[in-house]
Amino acid sequence: MARNKFDVDEELEEGFNASHLKRIFVYIKPYQKPIYITLFVILLANIAQMAGPYLTKIVIDQTIPNQDYTELFWIAVIFILSVVVTGLCMRYRIFSITVIGQDILKDMRTAIFSHLQKLPFSYFDSRPHGKILIRVVNYINMLSDLLSNGLINLISDILSVIVTLGFMFAIDPTLTLYSLALVPVLFLIVMIIKTAQRKAYQVLSNKTSNMNAYIHESIAGIKVTQSFAREEKNFEIFSDVSDAYRESWMKAVKIQFLLWPGVQNIAVMTTCLIYYVGIRGLGVDVSTGTLIAFVGYVGNFWNPVINIGNFYNALITATTYLERIFETLDVEPDIKDLPQAKIMQPIKGNVDFNQVYFRYEKGKDILKGTDFHVEAGESIALVGPTGAGKTTVINLLSRFYDVNDGEILIDGENIRDVTLHSLRSQMGVMLQDTFIFSGTIIENIRYGKLDATEEEVIQAAKIVRAHDFIKDLKDGYHTEVKERGSTLSAGQRQLISFARTLLANPRILILDEATSSIDTKTEVLLQEGLEKLLEGRTSFIIAHRISTIKNSSRIFYIDNGQVQEAGNHDELMAQKGYYYQLYQAQFDLLQAL
Ligand SMILES: Nc1ncnc2c1ncn2[C@@H]1O[C@H](COP(=O)(O)OP(=O)(O)OP(=O)(O)O)[C@@H](O)[C@H]1O
């Protein structure tokens, strides 16, 4: 997957096609019943509305010349009734359309959100998160009008056109044909601007996405920005991104608004044509009542036609958002259960990496035939230079990525052959960038084991020595923390996520720089608690501090995509190889301080 940046337009893998429209119906289908009821109400409103011009015609051509006051009274009553029915129906229609539209949008939003939860790390690596966010929030909202008013209005407008035409044909078929004379001109206008409009909206959606990505990145990196006093430069970048958005917006709107005056003019021209035909009598002999009724009907006819034109316009615009939404929904999670995947049995903890090759990007192998065997219950420390591939090893073990070649076995079972859930639910992974969610501390610790009791939470916190600082907080375990834990120190955040990892009672524990921000005194206490807990469990620990890993059963020195040295601390020290040099370097540094 090609990487994308905030100022690079995303290329569409597959453009819009008719099947996208069909797919919208998947979301509409569950709401068939309320839609049919609404349509029936709309039909009722149309018929009631259409009665107006027809009653006017009767009054002018028949009731007034005959001076029939009883008929006039009843026509007035029917007229008032038709207005009341129309009003009530319209009210129902607005309410019901809004509810149906919002329900459909909610379903789409939920579908895209739950799909995103299943996508692998590689999907999130490949684009700015702001560009993902915009699909779930903004693009779905952009469909709001189309799905709430647009779709039902379309059907209602089509019904309205049919009912109006029915009334018109019933009164005078020839005059009706004159009224339709300019419809082809409308189609022509719509067709001409269609392609330009679609392209303009595709550009607009890209520029919106770029701007969103930059805002998202800027907020996430605000502390770095301010500490480097880079606000001005960022402002310049934002101005450029924002200008590009503004330009694309102006262009798209200019094209879109070409349609409206065109349609308005055609409607006026049709009314003129009706008067002209009526006065000149071009092949038709129309009474004054018919002429007045027709002018009313022409209004009733062109309003929905204009709406249909606008719907088409909105549809073209919406397609640019739909193609992005469906593109996201169509991303196949490449890390997923095989059809014949088995349930991973309770893990004992034997781990094998057999000639594992892996790369994040083509042509740049990170692991080049990594090969090792770990016995159940061993604690393994991974050391090596920055960027050597230590995190990559544990990412592969948790199957966040799949190996390109070779295999990884746990208790002799290839991890590709078991279900992700049964595998990951038995592993406790604490990643380098600890993440704290907004909510209370207890909710954060319980994140991976929702049914854990308060006692279990406290027990886990005690083992990692987090209990002492948590109990001193204002509301103890029920203290609210902000997203990313900005009200906590880095060490406190690590202790909370440590407790979260332990609470899940994993069979294999993976700690990536889990104690890097914790003071050495707390770390020593934490190690004591951990040692008991780790008895009989396999663990992988990545740490740069030698004191953290010294007591591991074995230490793997990883470099150049392979395990270069393996053994316990004493063995490796005696070997006087890479690990020895690393130890000496840290020792010398400490001496120098
Ligand atoms: N998501 C990614 N996409 C592309 N390349 C990546 C990705 N993650 C890591 N890399 C690259 O893979 C290599 C190994 O990274 P890894 O994080 O495994 O190193 P590490 O040994 O854990 O380093 P450190 O000690 O700094 O944490 C690095 O060169 C890094 O640039």
XYZ file of C-alpha atoms and ligand atoms in Angstrom:
624
model
C 0.000 0.000 0.000
C 1.517 3.312 -1.055
C 2.107 5.770 1.756
C 0.198 9.018 1.720
C 0.910 12.414 3.284
C -1.319 15.325 4.237
C -0.413 17.324 1.119
C -0.714 14.443 -1.336
C -4.095 13.740 -2.929
C -5.212 10.172 -2.430
C -5.699 8.263 -5.630
C -8.902 6.344 -6.008
C -8.296 2.645 -6.466
C -11.674 2.202 -8.126
C -13.841 5.050 -9.440
C -17.570 5.316 -8.987
C -19.753 2.870 -10.805
C -23.401 1.919 -10.839
C -22.807 -0.862 -8.322
C -22.063 1.790 -5.692
C -25.610 3.052 -6.067
C -26.935 -0.469 -5.721
C -24.922 -0.786 -2.515
C -26.702 2.182 -0.985
C -29.890 0.155 -1.266
C -28.409 -2.423 1.084
C -28.553 0.289 3.748
C -31.967 1.548 2.658
C -33.620 -1.873 2.535
C -34.204 -2.323 6.293
C -36.292 0.848 6.252
C -38.611 -0.242 3.439
C -41.736 -0.192 5.604
C -41.474 3.364 6.973
C -40.410 4.492 3.489
C -43.559 3.000 1.920
C -45.754 4.618 4.580
C -44.081 7.966 3.954
C -44.532 7.588 0.222
C -48.215 6.854 0.685
C -48.566 10.002 2.785
C -46.702 11.965 0.117
C -49.014 10.618 -2.578
C -51.988 11.728 -0.486
C -50.452 15.196 -0.131
C -49.871 15.378 -3.879
C -53.401 14.493 -4.737
C -54.734 16.978 -2.186
C -52.432 19.650 -3.580
C -53.328 18.958 -7.199
C -57.014 19.449 -6.412
C -56.440 23.235 -6.019
C -55.945 24.265 -9.671
C -58.632 21.783 -10.768
C -61.167 23.317 -8.351
C -60.183 26.801 -9.585
C -60.870 25.727 -13.148
C -64.357 24.412 -12.182
C -65.146 27.629 -10.300
C -64.088 29.895 -13.192
C -65.508 27.849 -16.070
C -68.637 26.496 -14.412
C -69.634 27.663 -10.926
C -69.294 31.435 -11.437
C -70.988 31.506 -14.907
C -73.844 29.366 -13.450
C -73.952 31.469 -10.254
C -74.240 28.182 -8.299
C -73.541 29.304 -4.722
C -74.147 25.899 -3.124
C -71.484 24.359 -5.383
C -69.175 27.292 -4.587
C -69.635 26.635 -0.861
C -68.773 22.929 -1.177
C -65.831 23.638 -3.452
C -64.544 26.099 -0.833
C -64.923 23.400 1.875
C -63.063 20.825 -0.269
C -60.384 23.405 -1.008
C -59.834 24.132 2.706
C -59.772 20.406 3.463
C -57.197 19.808 0.749
C -54.980 22.541 2.228
C -55.268 21.014 5.737
C -54.540 17.478 4.470
C -51.565 18.750 2.473
C -50.193 20.558 5.558
C -50.562 17.532 7.849
C -49.032 15.185 5.299
C -46.081 17.528 4.741
C -45.455 17.692 8.473
C -45.429 13.897 8.746
C -43.183 13.648 5.714
C -40.525 16.003 7.138
C -40.447 14.154 10.455
C -40.372 10.667 8.997
C -37.793 11.509 6.316
C -35.422 12.931 8.914
C -35.711 9.857 11.134
C -35.216 7.389 8.264
C -32.281 9.344 6.822
C -30.484 9.592 10.160
C -31.025 5.877 10.846
C -29.501 4.973 7.486
C -26.517 7.244 8.150
C -26.033 5.718 11.587
C -25.936 2.232 10.041
C -23.363 3.341 7.458
C -21.251 5.066 10.090
C -21.351 1.979 12.293
C -20.408 -0.248 9.348
C -17.356 1.826 8.456
C -16.290 2.199 12.105
C -16.544 -1.499 12.860
C -14.708 -2.298 9.623
C -11.909 0.075 10.609
C -11.548 -1.782 13.913
C -10.653 -4.923 11.970
C -8.120 -3.394 9.609
C -4.466 -4.258 10.165
C -1.740 -1.892 11.362
C -0.497 -1.596 7.792
C -3.701 0.224 6.758
C -3.200 2.838 9.462
C 0.521 3.072 8.664
C -0.264 3.945 5.077
C -2.174 7.223 5.434
C -2.627 10.162 7.815
C -5.256 9.383 10.423
C -7.085 12.626 9.600
C -7.870 11.153 6.190
C -9.469 8.140 7.827
C -11.394 10.239 10.305
C -12.957 12.366 7.601
C -14.501 9.314 5.970
C -16.292 8.255 9.120
C -17.524 11.699 10.096
C -17.637 14.257 7.287
C -18.187 12.093 4.233
C -21.023 10.229 5.895
C -22.564 13.532 6.974
C -22.296 14.766 3.389
C -24.722 12.005 2.464
C -27.182 13.200 5.038
C -29.160 15.387 2.680
C -29.151 12.836 -0.086
C -30.417 10.031 2.115
C -32.812 11.953 4.324
C -34.504 14.422 2.020
C -32.982 13.547 -1.320
C -34.090 10.006 -1.819
C -37.614 10.268 -0.496
C -38.077 13.653 -2.128
C -36.993 12.070 -5.384
C -39.725 9.465 -5.190
C -42.183 12.055 -3.986
C -41.196 14.379 -6.841
C -41.559 11.600 -9.380
C -45.019 10.857 -7.943
C -45.816 14.536 -8.043
C -44.793 14.779 -11.713
C -46.919 11.732 -12.556
C -49.979 13.002 -10.658
C -49.631 16.502 -12.170
C -49.236 15.091 -15.654
C -52.323 12.924 -15.020
C -54.385 15.989 -14.124
C -52.924 17.949 -17.078
C -53.607 15.195 -19.604
C -57.129 14.812 -18.243
C -57.813 18.515 -18.891
C -55.969 19.074 -22.179
C -53.503 16.606 -23.744
C -52.223 19.000 -26.443
C -51.501 21.793 -23.982
C -49.736 19.192 -21.819
C -47.427 18.334 -24.704
C -46.624 22.042 -25.152
C -45.778 22.149 -21.429
C -43.281 19.337 -21.901
C -41.592 20.874 -24.936
C -38.625 22.245 -22.980
C -37.881 19.158 -20.856
C -35.172 17.868 -23.280
C -33.326 21.186 -22.855
C -33.110 20.511 -19.129
C -31.648 17.051 -19.729
C -29.088 18.555 -22.048
C -27.933 21.067 -19.428
C -27.681 18.377 -16.740
C -25.650 16.072 -19.002
C -23.258 18.823 -20.054
C -22.251 19.815 -16.544
C -22.293 16.305 -15.067
C -18.692 15.280 -15.782
C -17.172 18.634 -14.857
C -19.115 18.649 -11.604
C -18.021 15.150 -10.647
C -14.365 15.946 -11.265
C -14.638 19.211 -9.328
C -16.133 17.420 -6.320
C -13.464 14.725 -6.424
C -10.825 17.444 -6.191
C -12.784 19.105 -3.397
C -13.027 15.877 -1.394
C -9.259 15.391 -1.726
C -8.519 18.922 -0.583
C -10.923 18.578 2.345
C -9.225 15.355 3.302
C -5.754 16.958 3.072
C -6.820 19.854 5.254
C -8.333 17.503 7.798
C -5.149 15.423 7.866
C -3.025 18.501 8.490
C -5.273 19.780 11.278
C -5.267 16.347 12.901
C -1.488 16.050 12.668
C -1.010 19.587 14.000
C -3.196 18.973 17.029
C -1.483 15.668 17.792
C 1.934 17.348 17.529
C 1.033 20.660 19.183
C 3.489 20.235 22.049
C 6.408 19.711 19.670
C 5.247 22.638 17.534
C 5.150 24.985 20.484
C 8.397 23.796 21.979
C 10.179 24.459 18.676
C 8.269 27.738 18.219
C 7.250 26.586 14.762
C 3.782 28.133 14.791
C 4.485 30.549 11.945
C 5.745 27.901 9.567
C 2.756 25.700 10.412
C 0.460 28.632 9.788
C 2.001 29.033 6.317
C 1.480 25.362 5.544
C -2.077 25.524 6.806
C -2.741 28.609 4.669
C -1.614 26.708 1.571
C -3.717 23.666 2.402
C -6.671 25.882 3.215
C -6.272 27.922 -0.006
C -6.279 24.742 -2.049
C -9.510 23.733 -0.300
C -11.100 27.147 -0.888
C -10.207 27.160 -4.580
C -11.585 23.672 -5.123
C -14.749 24.584 -3.234
C -15.338 27.710 -5.349
C -14.800 25.767 -8.544
C -17.164 22.962 -7.529
C -19.887 25.337 -6.393
C -19.620 27.464 -9.547
C -20.189 24.405 -11.677
C -23.001 23.137 -9.498
C -24.847 26.440 -9.591
C -24.835 26.501 -13.381
C -27.824 24.187 -13.263
C -30.203 26.163 -11.126
C -30.655 29.369 -13.201
C -30.915 27.208 -16.332
C -33.793 25.221 -14.865
C -35.516 28.327 -13.476
C -35.417 29.977 -16.894
C -36.868 26.917 -18.562
C -39.760 26.899 -16.057
C -40.526 30.575 -16.759
C -40.249 30.007 -20.497
C -42.729 27.144 -20.276
C -45.280 29.370 -18.499
C -44.810 31.994 -21.244
C -45.303 29.272 -23.844
C -48.598 28.191 -22.231
C -49.898 31.782 -22.248
C -48.732 32.226 -25.835
C -50.380 29.020 -26.950
C -53.552 29.898 -24.997
C -53.784 33.380 -26.483
C -52.774 32.445 -30.043
C -54.700 29.143 -29.880
C -51.984 27.146 -31.656
C -54.046 24.049 -32.398
C -55.830 24.164 -29.046
C -58.954 25.797 -27.888
C -58.558 26.616 -24.221
C -60.959 28.246 -21.826
C -59.723 30.864 -19.334
C -60.221 28.359 -16.498
C -58.095 25.751 -18.290
C -55.377 28.323 -18.970
C -55.260 29.392 -15.306
C -55.326 25.763 -14.123
C -52.470 24.924 -16.526
C -50.318 27.777 -15.349
C -50.840 26.376 -11.819
C -49.967 22.877 -13.002
C -46.900 24.052 -14.867
C -45.648 25.439 -11.546
C -46.503 22.135 -9.872
C -44.812 20.242 -12.665
C -41.597 22.236 -12.835
C -41.004 22.416 -9.093
C -40.515 18.647 -8.783
C -38.610 18.587 -12.076
C -36.247 21.216 -10.672
C -35.965 19.110 -7.527
C -35.164 16.015 -9.580
C -32.464 18.021 -11.376
C -31.098 19.128 -8.006
C -31.227 15.547 -6.727
C -29.180 14.431 -9.701
C -26.771 17.198 -8.903
C -26.558 16.110 -5.265
C -26.115 12.513 -6.363
C -23.133 13.416 -8.518
C -21.639 15.246 -5.543
C -22.433 12.396 -3.177
C -20.797 9.840 -5.452
C -17.418 11.405 -4.708
C -18.002 10.744 -1.006
C -19.612 7.369 -1.569
C -16.663 6.080 -3.572
C -14.355 6.948 -0.662
C -16.672 5.349 1.895
C -17.027 2.150 -0.115
C -13.306 2.151 -0.826
C -12.699 1.991 2.933
C -15.361 -0.659 3.421
C -13.768 -2.689 0.620
C -10.298 -2.795 2.142
C -9.897 -6.469 2.916
C -8.231 -6.962 6.292
C -5.179 -8.922 5.125
C -4.593 -10.146 8.668
C -7.639 -12.289 9.217
C -8.723 -15.774 10.146
C -8.252 -18.430 7.500
C -11.480 -20.233 6.623
C -10.211 -23.352 8.390
C -8.641 -21.454 11.329
C -8.594 -23.401 14.607
C -9.048 -22.163 18.134
C -5.667 -21.797 19.825
C -5.578 -24.142 22.795
C -4.422 -22.736 26.170
C -0.882 -21.629 25.379
C 2.017 -23.321 27.160
C 4.500 -20.841 25.713
C 6.928 -22.590 23.323
C 7.765 -20.123 20.575
C 9.612 -20.760 17.305
C 10.675 -18.309 14.648
C 11.673 -20.443 11.664
C 13.635 -18.548 9.001
C 11.350 -15.528 9.243
C 11.627 -12.846 6.569
C 9.655 -9.644 6.876
C 9.481 -6.196 5.282
C 7.133 -3.269 5.814
C 7.927 -1.926 2.370
C 9.076 -3.583 -0.819
C 12.824 -3.946 -1.181
C 13.665 -3.280 2.483
C 13.851 -6.512 4.452
C 13.782 -5.874 8.200
C 14.003 -9.508 9.300
C 16.252 -11.679 7.151
C 15.881 -15.270 8.203
C 15.349 -14.736 11.934
C 15.517 -18.089 13.646
C 15.101 -18.980 17.326
C 13.382 -21.326 19.729
C 12.010 -20.288 23.114
C 11.001 -22.821 25.752
C 7.753 -22.349 27.637
C 8.333 -20.200 30.719
C 11.517 -18.529 29.500
C 11.868 -14.780 29.825
C 13.563 -13.439 26.725
C 15.093 -10.005 26.460
C 15.510 -8.491 23.019
C 18.335 -6.016 22.688
C 20.090 -4.409 19.786
C 20.642 -1.092 18.050
C 17.818 1.335 17.331
C 15.789 0.246 14.320
C 17.255 -3.285 14.381
C 13.832 -4.951 14.340
C 13.080 -5.796 17.991
C 9.561 -4.323 17.926
C 9.068 -5.978 14.572
C 9.726 -9.395 16.137
C 6.996 -8.895 18.719
C 4.638 -7.329 16.175
C 4.922 -10.523 14.161
C 4.463 -12.744 17.205
C 1.149 -11.010 17.971
C 0.300 -11.258 14.279
C -0.150 -7.530 13.834
C 1.624 -8.186 10.531
C 2.091 -11.452 8.649
C 5.536 -12.791 7.826
C 6.630 -12.625 4.196
C 8.477 -15.890 4.417
C 9.162 -18.540 7.040
C 6.833 -19.310 9.935
C 6.115 -18.510 13.545
C 4.927 -21.335 15.769
C 3.462 -21.228 19.251
C 3.376 -24.659 20.896
C 4.079 -26.085 17.438
C 1.008 -24.361 15.933
C 1.542 -21.917 13.067
C -0.020 -18.666 14.294
C -1.559 -18.188 10.853
C -3.642 -21.327 11.349
C -5.421 -20.180 14.506
C -8.088 -17.534 15.027
C -6.818 -14.075 15.819
C -9.087 -13.799 18.824
C -7.943 -17.043 20.411
C -4.326 -16.042 19.824
C -4.394 -12.417 20.933
C -6.632 -13.004 23.921
C -3.858 -15.146 25.401
C -1.104 -12.614 24.783
C -0.495 -9.493 26.809
C 1.180 -6.878 24.709
C 2.388 -3.602 26.061
C 3.489 -1.479 23.160
C 6.077 1.279 23.163
C 3.551 4.080 22.875
C 1.289 3.474 25.834
C -2.189 4.737 25.170
C -4.552 6.010 27.808
C -8.192 6.400 26.846
C -10.468 9.095 28.182
C -12.389 7.780 31.190
C -11.428 6.691 34.691
C -8.241 4.914 35.694
C -10.163 1.773 36.576
C -11.784 1.748 33.110
C -8.355 2.064 31.549
C -6.946 -0.853 33.522
C -10.032 -2.937 32.802
C -9.799 -2.184 29.079
C -8.905 -5.719 28.039
C -10.920 -7.544 30.703
C -14.217 -5.824 31.153
C -15.489 -8.254 33.780
C -12.518 -7.808 36.128
C -13.545 -7.012 39.694
C -12.232 -3.952 41.498
C -10.100 -6.268 43.679
C -8.468 -7.803 40.600
C -7.736 -4.330 39.225
C -6.160 -3.237 42.500
C -4.160 -6.465 42.670
C -2.697 -5.849 39.187
C -1.956 -2.225 40.071
C -0.189 -3.339 43.247
C 2.063 -5.772 41.357
C 3.258 -3.040 38.997
C 3.520 -0.552 41.876
C 0.871 1.730 40.395
C -1.391 1.424 43.428
C 0.576 3.903 45.529
C 0.136 6.841 43.193
C -3.424 5.913 42.154
C -4.744 5.792 45.718
C -3.335 9.273 46.332
C -5.286 10.762 43.402
C -8.435 12.798 44.127
C -10.878 10.017 43.328
C -8.454 7.099 43.508
C -9.205 4.473 40.879
C -12.236 6.480 39.771
C -10.218 9.555 38.861
C -11.054 10.784 35.376
C -8.128 10.975 32.988
C -8.038 12.789 29.682
C -7.484 11.174 26.294
C -3.831 10.110 25.947
C -3.516 10.586 29.722
C -2.274 14.147 29.412
C -2.881 14.736 33.138
C -0.542 11.883 34.090
C 3.228 11.645 33.992
C 4.821 9.389 31.367
C 5.848 6.916 34.092
C 2.323 6.848 35.544
C 0.891 6.193 32.088
C 3.285 3.261 31.692
C 2.326 1.810 35.061
C -1.388 1.994 34.191
C -0.915 0.256 30.871
C 1.329 -2.274 32.576
C -1.483 -3.072 35.013
C -3.892 -3.288 32.049
C -1.640 -5.832 30.337
C -1.224 -7.941 33.462
C -4.918 -7.934 34.311
C -5.648 -9.819 31.115
C -3.651 -12.688 32.675
C -1.775 -13.437 29.445
C -0.003 -16.715 28.714
C 2.690 -14.846 26.800
C 3.702 -11.421 28.002
C 5.279 -8.929 25.642
C 6.745 -5.716 26.989
C 8.192 -3.155 24.611
C 10.084 -0.504 26.533
C 7.456 -0.923 29.220
C 9.520 0.616 32.000
C 11.569 3.191 30.109
C 9.902 6.139 31.888
C 9.741 4.562 35.317
C 12.308 5.555 37.925
C 14.837 2.866 38.816
C 13.590 2.463 42.380
C 10.024 1.770 41.297
C 11.345 -0.478 38.553
C 13.226 -2.663 41.033
C 10.046 -3.072 43.108
C 8.035 -3.752 39.964
C 10.507 -6.422 38.838
C 10.064 -8.250 42.153
C 6.297 -8.322 41.743
C 6.625 -9.349 38.131
C 9.022 -12.192 38.755
C 6.428 -14.039 40.779
C 3.775 -13.389 38.222
C 5.922 -14.435 35.297
C 6.815 -17.801 36.771
C 5.826 -20.418 34.214
C 4.918 -17.870 31.544
C 6.889 -16.983 28.462
C 7.802 -13.338 28.218
C 9.535 -11.107 25.697
C 10.994 -7.893 27.016
C 12.520 -5.142 24.976
C 14.498 -2.676 27.024
C 17.512 -0.496 26.543
C 18.381 -0.429 30.257
C 20.622 -3.422 30.935
C 19.451 -3.491 34.573
C 15.950 -4.343 33.315
C 17.023 -7.374 31.336
C 19.984 -8.692 33.235
C 17.957 -11.384 34.989
C 16.180 -12.686 31.871
C 16.581 -16.409 31.129
C 18.149 -15.487 27.814
C 19.053 -12.350 25.938
C 18.821 -12.127 22.128
C 21.019 -9.529 20.502
C 19.263 -8.587 17.282
C 20.939 -6.773 14.453
C 20.885 -6.841 10.696
C 17.618 -8.781 10.646
C 18.890 -11.752 12.647
C 19.637 -12.944 16.161
C 23.385 -12.340 16.347
C 23.922 -13.583 19.908
C 21.814 -15.557 22.380
C 22.482 -16.563 25.967
C 22.072 -15.391 29.527
C 23.803 -12.311 30.856
C 26.844 -14.134 32.185
C 27.292 -16.208 29.035
C 27.091 -13.199 26.771
C 29.442 -11.191 28.962
C 31.933 -14.008 28.798
C 31.555 -14.156 25.029
C 32.705 -10.515 24.809
C 30.634 -9.855 21.710
C 27.959 -7.275 20.843
C 26.142 -7.581 24.149
C 29.352 -7.155 26.076
C 30.065 -3.947 24.155
C 26.546 -2.692 24.823
C 26.983 -3.396 28.520
C 30.360 -1.708 28.608
C 28.993 1.347 26.799
C 26.221 1.756 29.368
C 28.590 1.091 32.219
C 31.056 3.714 30.923
C 28.217 6.193 30.497
C 27.080 5.690 34.069
C 30.678 6.097 35.296
C 31.054 9.319 33.340
C 27.868 10.820 34.892
N 5.157 0.663 10.261
C 6.324 0.698 9.660
N 6.402 0.940 8.349
C 7.598 0.963 7.723
N 8.775 0.763 8.321
C 8.760 0.513 9.624
C 7.542 0.470 10.363
N 7.840 0.211 11.648
C 9.171 0.081 11.707
N 9.733 0.267 10.500
C 11.149 0.137 10.175
O 11.562 -1.156 10.519
C 12.833 -1.135 11.132
C 12.767 -1.881 12.457
O 11.920 -1.166 13.333
P 11.629 -1.654 14.812
O 10.620 -0.743 15.386
O 11.334 -3.099 14.791
O 13.040 -1.402 15.489
P 13.466 -1.564 16.985
O 14.639 -2.469 16.997
O 12.331 -1.934 17.844
O 13.943 -0.075 17.283
P 13.889 0.778 18.645
O 14.930 0.226 19.550
O 14.275 2.130 18.169
O 12.517 0.689 19.180
C 13.232 0.317 11.250
O 14.161 0.585 10.227
C 11.989 1.092 10.996
O 12.271 2.238 10.267
